[in-house]
Amino acid sequence: EVQLVQSGVEVKKPGESLKISCKGSGYSFTSYWIVWVRQMPGKGLECMGTIYPGDSDTRYSPSFQGQVTLSVDKSISTAYLQWNTLKASDTAMYYCARLDVAGVGSWGQGTLVTVSS
Amino acid sequence: EIVMTQSPATLSVSPGERATLSCRASQSVSSDLAWYQQKPGQAPRLLIYGASTRATGIPARFSGSGSGTEFTLTISSLQSEDFAVYYCQQYNNWPLLAFGGGTKVEIK
């Protein structure tokens, strides 16, 4: 069974840094792109970017380029989403998911990030 | 950048009735279009890919159609568990994706 397990709830202050994780299991982690999706409170889904664990090839959506960093550690089948300087507007639910040839069939449970002073 | 637009934003439907949701792409995405259902507090679930192919385990009352820039998701007879938010998503620009803004299907 394909599983993506994300790290837990985070509460941070503006200006702090953060790295959240997404551990894949039940499939060949290095063979599928991982996509990160943001969902702000009460809002829709936004693709932040994707990363290929096999060679760390990374693509960012224009709105998120320079704002976040995607990375992977394929030795432990884990993908990461990182911020250097959090803002209140980064408050959201963040999902990782496995990108299949036609759509996103497997999703993590989400990581809720709250940024507040 | 391909922009996906969904309409209506909210659809009020009675149980047992048909629901028709629309999705428009700012440029052709061929048939590289998926639909997702999201319920409160849950991750999205893939319903349709390739514009018209149901994902594994999805009931036959869900159907998708369209190609190019105009797409439709139809729920033939709404069940109580179908009241949710639905998103379209293009993957023509794979591996980058673009989602529509969503349509909330609520009980009339």
mmCIF file of N, CA and C in Angstrom, chain B residues 31-94:
data_model
loop_
_atom_site.group_PDB
_atom_site.id
_atom_site.type_symbol
_atom_site.label_atom_id
_atom_site.label_comp_id
_atom_site.label_asym_id
_atom_site.label_seq_id
_atom_site.Cartn_x
_atom_site.Cartn_y
_atom_site.Cartn_z
ATOM 1 N N SER B 31 -6.432 16.249 -23.089
ATOM 2 C CA SER B 31 -7.274 15.529 -22.122
ATOM 3 C C SER B 31 -6.547 15.339 -20.800
ATOM 4 N N ASP B 32 -5.551 16.192 -20.546
ATOM 5 C CA ASP B 32 -4.738 16.067 -19.329
ATOM 6 C C ASP B 32 -5.411 16.780 -18.167
ATOM 7 N N LEU B 33 -6.570 16.244 -17.784
ATOM 8 C CA LEU B 33 -7.421 16.904 -16.809
ATOM 9 C C LEU B 33 -7.914 15.881 -15.793
ATOM 10 N N ALA B 34 -7.788 16.240 -14.517
ATOM 11 C CA ALA B 34 -8.251 15.376 -13.438
ATOM 12 C C ALA B 34 -9.255 16.139 -12.575
ATOM 13 N N TRP B 35 -10.098 15.372 -11.892
ATOM 14 C CA TRP B 35 -11.056 15.925 -10.934
ATOM 15 C C TRP B 35 -10.811 15.280 -9.574
ATOM 16 N N TYR B 36 -10.954 16.095 -8.526
ATOM 17 C CA TYR B 36 -10.766 15.637 -7.145
ATOM 18 C C TYR B 36 -11.966 16.046 -6.309
ATOM 19 N N GLN B 37 -12.201 15.253 -5.282
ATOM 20 C CA GLN B 37 -13.219 15.565 -4.283
ATOM 21 C C GLN B 37 -12.499 15.800 -2.957
ATOM 22 N N GLN B 38 -12.893 16.841 -2.247
ATOM 23 C CA GLN B 38 -12.329 17.078 -0.932
ATOM 24 C C GLN B 38 -13.444 17.340 0.079
ATOM 25 N N LYS B 39 -13.416 16.567 1.140
ATOM 26 C CA LYS B 39 -14.352 16.769 2.246
ATOM 27 C C LYS B 39 -13.628 17.474 3.387
ATOM 28 N N PRO B 40 -14.372 18.148 4.277
ATOM 29 C CA PRO B 40 -13.731 18.897 5.359
ATOM 30 C C PRO B 40 -12.791 18.026 6.189
ATOM 31 N N GLY B 41 -11.598 18.551 6.429
ATOM 32 C CA GLY B 41 -10.632 17.846 7.260
ATOM 33 C C GLY B 41 -9.944 16.676 6.594
ATOM 34 N N GLN B 42 -10.167 16.502 5.303
ATOM 35 C CA GLN B 42 -9.546 15.383 4.586
ATOM 36 C C GLN B 42 -8.687 15.872 3.431
ATOM 37 N N ALA B 43 -7.747 15.025 3.032
ATOM 38 C CA ALA B 43 -6.986 15.290 1.814
ATOM 39 C C ALA B 43 -7.893 15.060 0.599
ATOM 40 N N PRO B 44 -7.563 15.682 -0.514
ATOM 41 C CA PRO B 44 -8.350 15.431 -1.733
ATOM 42 C C PRO B 44 -8.277 13.971 -2.157
ATOM 43 N N ARG B 45 -9.275 13.558 -2.918
ATOM 44 C CA ARG B 45 -9.320 12.194 -3.457
ATOM 45 C C ARG B 45 -9.494 12.275 -4.975
ATOM 46 N N LEU B 46 -8.690 11.535 -5.686
ATOM 47 C CA LEU B 46 -8.776 11.522 -7.149
ATOM 48 C C LEU B 46 -10.048 10.801 -7.593
ATOM 49 N N LEU B 47 -10.839 11.480 -8.436
ATOM 50 C CA LEU B 47 -12.057 10.895 -8.978
ATOM 51 C C LEU B 47 -11.885 10.469 -10.436
ATOM 52 N N ILE B 48 -11.374 11.386 -11.233
ATOM 53 C CA ILE B 48 -11.332 11.247 -12.687
ATOM 54 C C ILE B 48 -9.948 11.675 -13.176
ATOM 55 N N TYR B 49 -9.393 10.954 -14.143
ATOM 56 C CA TYR B 49 -8.183 11.403 -14.810
ATOM 57 C C TYR B 49 -8.356 11.193 -16.306
ATOM 58 N N GLY B 50 -7.491 11.799 -17.077
ATOM 59 C CA GLY B 50 -7.641 11.718 -18.528
ATOM 60 C C GLY B 50 -8.968 12.275 -18.997
ATOM 61 N N ALA B 51 -9.496 13.216 -18.229
ATOM 62 C CA ALA B 51 -10.768 13.912 -18.491
ATOM 63 C C ALA B 51 -12.003 13.039 -18.293
ATOM 64 N N SER B 52 -11.892 11.715 -18.477
ATOM 65 C CA SER B 52 -13.107 10.902 -18.462
ATOM 66 C C SER B 52 -12.942 9.519 -17.845
ATOM 67 N N THR B 53 -11.773 9.163 -17.368
ATOM 68 C CA THR B 53 -11.535 7.835 -16.804
ATOM 69 C C THR B 53 -11.683 7.879 -15.292
ATOM 70 N N ARG B 54 -12.583 7.047 -14.772
ATOM 71 C CA ARG B 54 -12.747 7.010 -13.316
ATOM 72 C C ARG B 54 -11.556 6.331 -12.664
ATOM 73 N N ALA B 55 -11.127 6.904 -11.541
ATOM 74 C CA ALA B 55 -10.053 6.277 -10.773
ATOM 75 C C ALA B 55 -10.592 5.014 -10.089
ATOM 76 N N THR B 56 -9.686 4.222 -9.582
ATOM 77 C CA THR B 56 -10.055 2.963 -8.941
ATOM 78 C C THR B 56 -11.019 3.198 -7.789
ATOM 79 N N GLY B 57 -12.123 2.457 -7.803
ATOM 80 C CA GLY B 57 -13.065 2.512 -6.694
ATOM 81 C C GLY B 57 -14.070 3.642 -6.750
ATOM 82 N N ILE B 58 -14.037 4.450 -7.787
ATOM 83 C CA ILE B 58 -14.966 5.583 -7.893
ATOM 84 C C ILE B 58 -16.285 5.109 -8.501
ATOM 85 N N PRO B 59 -17.408 5.434 -7.865
ATOM 86 C CA PRO B 59 -18.706 4.961 -8.359
ATOM 87 C C PRO B 59 -19.042 5.484 -9.753
ATOM 88 N N ALA B 60 -19.854 4.730 -10.464
ATOM 89 C CA ALA B 60 -20.208 5.056 -11.852
ATOM 90 C C ALA B 60 -21.060 6.312 -11.959
ATOM 91 N N ARG B 61 -21.620 6.802 -10.853
ATOM 92 C CA ARG B 61 -22.410 8.026 -10.935
ATOM 93 C C ARG B 61 -21.543 9.261 -11.215
ATOM 94 N N PHE B 62 -20.231 9.114 -11.061
ATOM 95 C CA PHE B 62 -19.309 10.195 -11.404
ATOM 96 C C PHE B 62 -18.835 9.993 -12.838
ATOM 97 N N SER B 63 -18.965 11.030 -13.662
ATOM 98 C CA SER B 63 -18.456 10.941 -15.024
ATOM 99 C C SER B 63 -17.844 12.272 -15.430
ATOM 100 N N GLY B 64 -16.829 12.177 -16.278
ATOM 101 C CA GLY B 64 -16.163 13.366 -16.771
ATOM 102 C C GLY B 64 -16.187 13.395 -18.282
ATOM 103 N N SER B 65 -16.173 14.610 -18.818
ATOM 104 C CA SER B 65 -16.161 14.760 -20.274
ATOM 105 C C SER B 65 -15.418 16.030 -20.635
ATOM 106 N N GLY B 66 -15.133 16.159 -21.932
ATOM 107 C CA GLY B 66 -14.475 17.348 -22.443
ATOM 108 C C GLY B 66 -13.066 17.098 -22.911
ATOM 109 N N SER B 67 -12.528 18.096 -23.605
ATOM 110 C CA SER B 67 -11.138 18.089 -24.045
ATOM 111 C C SER B 67 -10.779 19.488 -24.489
ATOM 112 N N GLY B 68 -9.491 19.746 -24.583
ATOM 113 C CA GLY B 68 -9.062 21.076 -24.996
ATOM 114 C C GLY B 68 -9.144 22.066 -23.850
ATOM 115 N N THR B 69 -10.173 22.903 -23.857
ATOM 116 C CA THR B 69 -10.298 23.921 -22.816
ATOM 117 C C THR B 69 -11.576 23.817 -21.981
ATOM 118 N N GLU B 70 -12.518 22.975 -22.373
ATOM 119 C CA GLU B 70 -13.802 22.911 -21.680
ATOM 120 C C GLU B 70 -14.043 21.499 -21.142
ATOM 121 N N PHE B 71 -14.329 21.413 -19.845
ATOM 122 C CA PHE B 71 -14.498 20.115 -19.188
ATOM 123 C C PHE B 71 -15.695 20.153 -18.259
ATOM 124 N N THR B 72 -16.271 18.973 -18.051
ATOM 125 C CA THR B 72 -17.445 18.852 -17.195
ATOM 126 C C THR B 72 -17.320 17.626 -16.311
ATOM 127 N N LEU B 73 -17.678 17.786 -15.050
ATOM 128 C CA LEU B 73 -17.855 16.665 -14.137
ATOM 129 C C LEU B 73 -19.343 16.570 -13.837
ATOM 130 N N THR B 74 -19.902 15.391 -14.040
ATOM 131 C CA THR B 74 -21.319 15.163 -13.769
ATOM 132 C C THR B 74 -21.470 14.109 -12.684
ATOM 133 N N ILE B 75 -22.296 14.418 -11.707
ATOM 134 C CA ILE B 75 -22.677 13.438 -10.693
ATOM 135 C C ILE B 75 -24.145 13.149 -10.951
ATOM 136 N N SER B 76 -24.438 11.930 -11.377
ATOM 137 C CA SER B 76 -25.757 11.649 -11.958
ATOM 138 C C SER B 76 -26.889 11.710 -10.931
ATOM 139 N N SER B 77 -26.657 11.238 -9.734
ATOM 140 C CA SER B 77 -27.685 11.217 -8.696
ATOM 141 C C SER B 77 -26.981 11.399 -7.354
ATOM 142 N N LEU B 78 -27.050 12.619 -6.848
ATOM 143 C CA LEU B 78 -26.244 12.955 -5.674
ATOM 144 C C LEU B 78 -26.627 12.151 -4.438
ATOM 145 N N GLN B 79 -25.626 11.572 -3.830
ATOM 146 C CA GLN B 79 -25.794 10.881 -2.560
ATOM 147 C C GLN B 79 -25.299 11.795 -1.447
ATOM 148 N N SER B 80 -25.678 11.487 -0.222
ATOM 149 C CA SER B 80 -25.313 12.345 0.912
ATOM 150 C C SER B 80 -23.802 12.510 1.034
ATOM 151 N N GLU B 81 -23.074 11.446 0.695
ATOM 152 C CA GLU B 81 -21.612 11.497 0.836
ATOM 153 C C GLU B 81 -20.924 12.293 -0.274
ATOM 154 N N ASP B 82 -21.688 12.767 -1.251
ATOM 155 C CA ASP B 82 -21.109 13.504 -2.372
ATOM 156 C C ASP B 82 -21.045 15.005 -2.125
ATOM 157 N N PHE B 83 -21.642 15.465 -1.041
ATOM 158 C CA PHE B 83 -21.601 16.893 -0.769
ATOM 159 C C PHE B 83 -20.200 17.225 -0.245
ATOM 160 N N ALA B 84 -19.499 18.048 -1.041
ATOM 161 C CA ALA B 84 -18.069 18.268 -0.834
ATOM 162 C C ALA B 84 -17.623 19.380 -1.780
ATOM 163 N N VAL B 85 -16.318 19.644 -1.782
ATOM 164 C CA VAL B 85 -15.745 20.584 -2.740
ATOM 165 C C VAL B 85 -15.027 19.778 -3.823
ATOM 166 N N TYR B 86 -15.200 20.202 -5.061
ATOM 167 C CA TYR B 86 -14.607 19.506 -6.199
ATOM 168 C C TYR B 86 -13.634 20.437 -6.928
ATOM 169 N N TYR B 87 -12.480 19.889 -7.245
ATOM 170 C CA TYR B 87 -11.439 20.653 -7.936
ATOM 171 C C TYR B 87 -11.080 19.972 -9.249
ATOM 172 N N CYS B 88 -10.903 20.785 -10.282
ATOM 173 C CA CYS B 88 -10.279 20.258 -11.488
ATOM 174 C C CYS B 88 -8.793 20.619 -11.433
ATOM 175 N N GLN B 89 -8.017 19.883 -12.200
ATOM 176 C CA GLN B 89 -6.564 20.094 -12.206
ATOM 177 C C GLN B 89 -6.017 19.680 -13.561
ATOM 178 N N GLN B 90 -5.192 20.523 -14.161
ATOM 179 C CA GLN B 90 -4.556 20.144 -15.413
ATOM 180 C C GLN B 90 -3.149 19.629 -15.147
ATOM 181 N N TYR B 91 -2.724 18.651 -15.905
ATOM 182 C CA TYR B 91 -1.351 18.156 -15.801
ATOM 183 C C TYR B 91 -0.680 18.135 -17.168
ATOM 184 N N ASN B 92 -1.178 18.979 -18.068
ATOM 185 C CA ASN B 92 -0.552 19.092 -19.394
ATOM 186 C C ASN B 92 0.843 19.664 -19.274
ATOM 187 N N ASN B 93 1.076 20.468 -18.251
ATOM 188 C CA ASN B 93 2.372 21.074 -17.988
ATOM 189 C C ASN B 93 3.152 20.231 -16.968
ATOM 190 N N TRP B 94 2.883 18.933 -16.957
ATOM 191 C CA TRP B 94 3.519 17.961 -16.056
ATOM 192 C C TRP B 94 5.038 18.127 -16.073
#
